[in-house]
GROMACS .gro file of C-alpha atoms in nm:
model
  107
    1MET     CA    1  -0.012   0.027  -0.010
    2LEU     CA    2   0.071   0.378  -0.094
    3PHE     CA    3  -0.007   0.666   0.020
    4MET     CA    4   0.010   0.977  -0.192
    5LYS     CA    5  -0.059   1.325  -0.039
    6SER     CA    6  -0.156   1.626  -0.298
    7GLU     CA    7  -0.108   1.960  -0.108
    8ILE     CA    8  -0.258   2.216  -0.340
    9THR     CA    9  -0.257   2.598  -0.276
   10VAL     CA   10  -0.527   2.806  -0.375
   11LYS     CA   11  -0.566   3.147  -0.522
   12PRO     CA   12  -0.760   3.394  -0.262
   13GLY     CA   13  -1.114   3.369  -0.339
   14HIS     CA   14  -1.118   3.039  -0.541
   15LEU     CA   15  -1.148   2.771  -0.294
   16ALA     CA   16  -1.525   2.700  -0.257
   17ASP     CA   17  -1.482   2.707  -0.656
   18LEU     CA   18  -1.173   2.459  -0.683
   19LEU     CA   19  -1.392   2.223  -0.401
   20ALA     CA   20  -1.649   2.191  -0.604
   21LEU     CA   21  -1.451   2.084  -0.909
   22LEU     CA   22  -1.261   1.823  -0.735
   23LYS     CA   23  -1.595   1.700  -0.606
   24ALA     CA   24  -1.807   1.660  -0.883
   25LYS     CA   25  -1.546   1.626  -1.186
   26ILE     CA   26  -1.150   1.501  -1.071
   27PHE     CA   27  -1.205   1.296  -0.768
   28PRO     CA   28  -1.489   1.076  -0.988
   29ILE     CA   29  -1.245   1.060  -1.244
   30MET     CA   30  -0.931   0.926  -1.033
   31GLU     CA   31  -1.139   0.664  -0.849
   32SER     CA   32  -1.252   0.526  -1.239
   33GLY     CA   33  -0.859   0.428  -1.185
   34SER     CA   34  -0.715   0.273  -0.933
   35TRP     CA   35  -0.684   0.531  -0.694
   36ARG     CA   36  -0.873   0.553  -0.371
   37LEU     CA   37  -0.941   0.911  -0.207
   38VAL     CA   38  -0.933   0.843   0.198
   39GLY     CA   39  -1.030   1.214   0.246
   40CYS     CA   40  -0.974   1.593   0.136
   41PHE     CA   41  -0.863   1.866   0.391
   42VAL     CA   42  -0.889   2.205   0.409
   43GLN     CA   43  -0.660   2.369   0.634
   44ARG     CA   44  -0.765   2.579   0.937
   45THR     CA   45  -0.443   2.668   1.063
   46GLY     CA   46  -0.144   2.737   0.897
   47ARG     CA   47  -0.123   2.844   0.520
   48LEU     CA   48  -0.472   2.979   0.432
   49ASN     CA   49  -0.620   2.832   0.092
   50THR     CA   50  -0.511   2.507   0.107
   51ILE     CA   51  -0.624   2.195   0.015
   52VAL     CA   52  -0.462   1.852   0.110
   53ASP     CA   53  -0.579   1.531  -0.057
   54LEU     CA   54  -0.496   1.174   0.079
   55TRP     CA   55  -0.520   0.873  -0.168
   56GLU     CA   56  -0.422   0.520  -0.140
   57MET     CA   57  -0.308   0.292  -0.417
   58ASP     CA   58  -0.165  -0.054  -0.401
   59GLY     CA   59   0.188   0.082  -0.560
   60TYR     CA   60   0.357   0.372  -0.751
   61ALA     CA   61   0.268   0.205  -1.087
   62GLU     CA   62  -0.068   0.281  -1.008
   63PHE     CA   63   0.003   0.678  -1.022
   64PRO     CA   64   0.106   0.704  -1.378
   65THR     CA   65  -0.161   0.422  -1.531
   66THR     CA   66  -0.456   0.659  -1.290
   67TYR     CA   67  -0.328   1.003  -1.428
   68ASP     CA   68  -0.318   0.868  -1.806
   69ILE     CA   69  -0.687   0.821  -1.732
   70PHE     CA   70  -0.730   1.193  -1.608
   71ARG     CA   71  -0.548   1.338  -1.874
   72ALA     CA   72  -0.738   1.100  -2.195
   73HIS     CA   73  -1.073   1.243  -2.021
   74PRO     CA   74  -1.316   1.441  -2.254
   75ASP     CA   75  -1.351   1.704  -1.988
   76TYR     CA   76  -0.989   1.728  -1.932
   77PRO     CA   77  -0.903   2.040  -2.146
   78GLU     CA   78  -1.198   2.233  -1.960
   79ILE     CA   79  -1.091   2.107  -1.662
   80ARG     CA   80  -0.687   2.191  -1.650
   81VAL     CA   81  -0.829   2.569  -1.794
   82GLU     CA   82  -1.052   2.603  -1.463
   83LEU     CA   83  -0.679   2.375  -1.259
   84ASP     CA   84  -0.456   2.639  -1.414
   85ARG     CA   85  -0.704   2.934  -1.275
   86TYR     CA   86  -0.778   2.820  -0.928
   87ILE     CA   87  -0.453   2.670  -0.825
   88GLU     CA   88  -0.112   2.861  -0.710
   89THR     CA   89   0.109   2.534  -0.668
   90GLU     CA   90   0.006   2.171  -0.589
   91THR     CA   91   0.286   1.916  -0.433
   92LEU     CA   92   0.265   1.566  -0.461
   93VAL     CA   93   0.460   1.348  -0.189
   94PHE     CA   94   0.405   0.991  -0.209
   95MET     CA   95   0.445   0.755   0.176
   96ASP     CA   96   0.449   0.467   0.280
   97PRO     CA   97   0.267   0.387   0.589
   98HIS     CA   98   0.407   0.227   0.919
   99ALA     CA   99   0.234   0.315   1.162
  100GLY     CA  100  -0.093   0.377   1.284
  101ARG     CA  101  -0.509   0.312   1.206
  102LEU     CA  102  -0.422   0.319   0.814
  103ALA     CA  103  -0.123   0.128   0.830
  104SER     CA  104  -0.289  -0.164   1.033
  105GLN     CA  105  -0.509  -0.210   0.762
  106GLU     CA  106  -0.240  -0.324   0.515
  107LYS     CA  107  -0.189  -0.632   0.725
   0.00000   0.00000   0.00000
């Protein structure tokens, strides 16, 4: 099992728009591949206008396969324009589970 954290800094004034886009279009496309959304979080403290998505996948090979599904989707060009309008930065981090509730599900 592998987890991916997507940390997205959102341009001020666009948090609600990006959350709506994620929930209505992006999450369903990604979950039609092999990624499983653990949760989508909005930071209350720290840098405001930050969204953190946590995804679970069976291994790193699933990352490019599912991302290719996203890019091949007929709505991708429209989604890409919206993402560019709403997002300042996005950082992807891949993590191996070692302890805690999610890590214990692996066994």
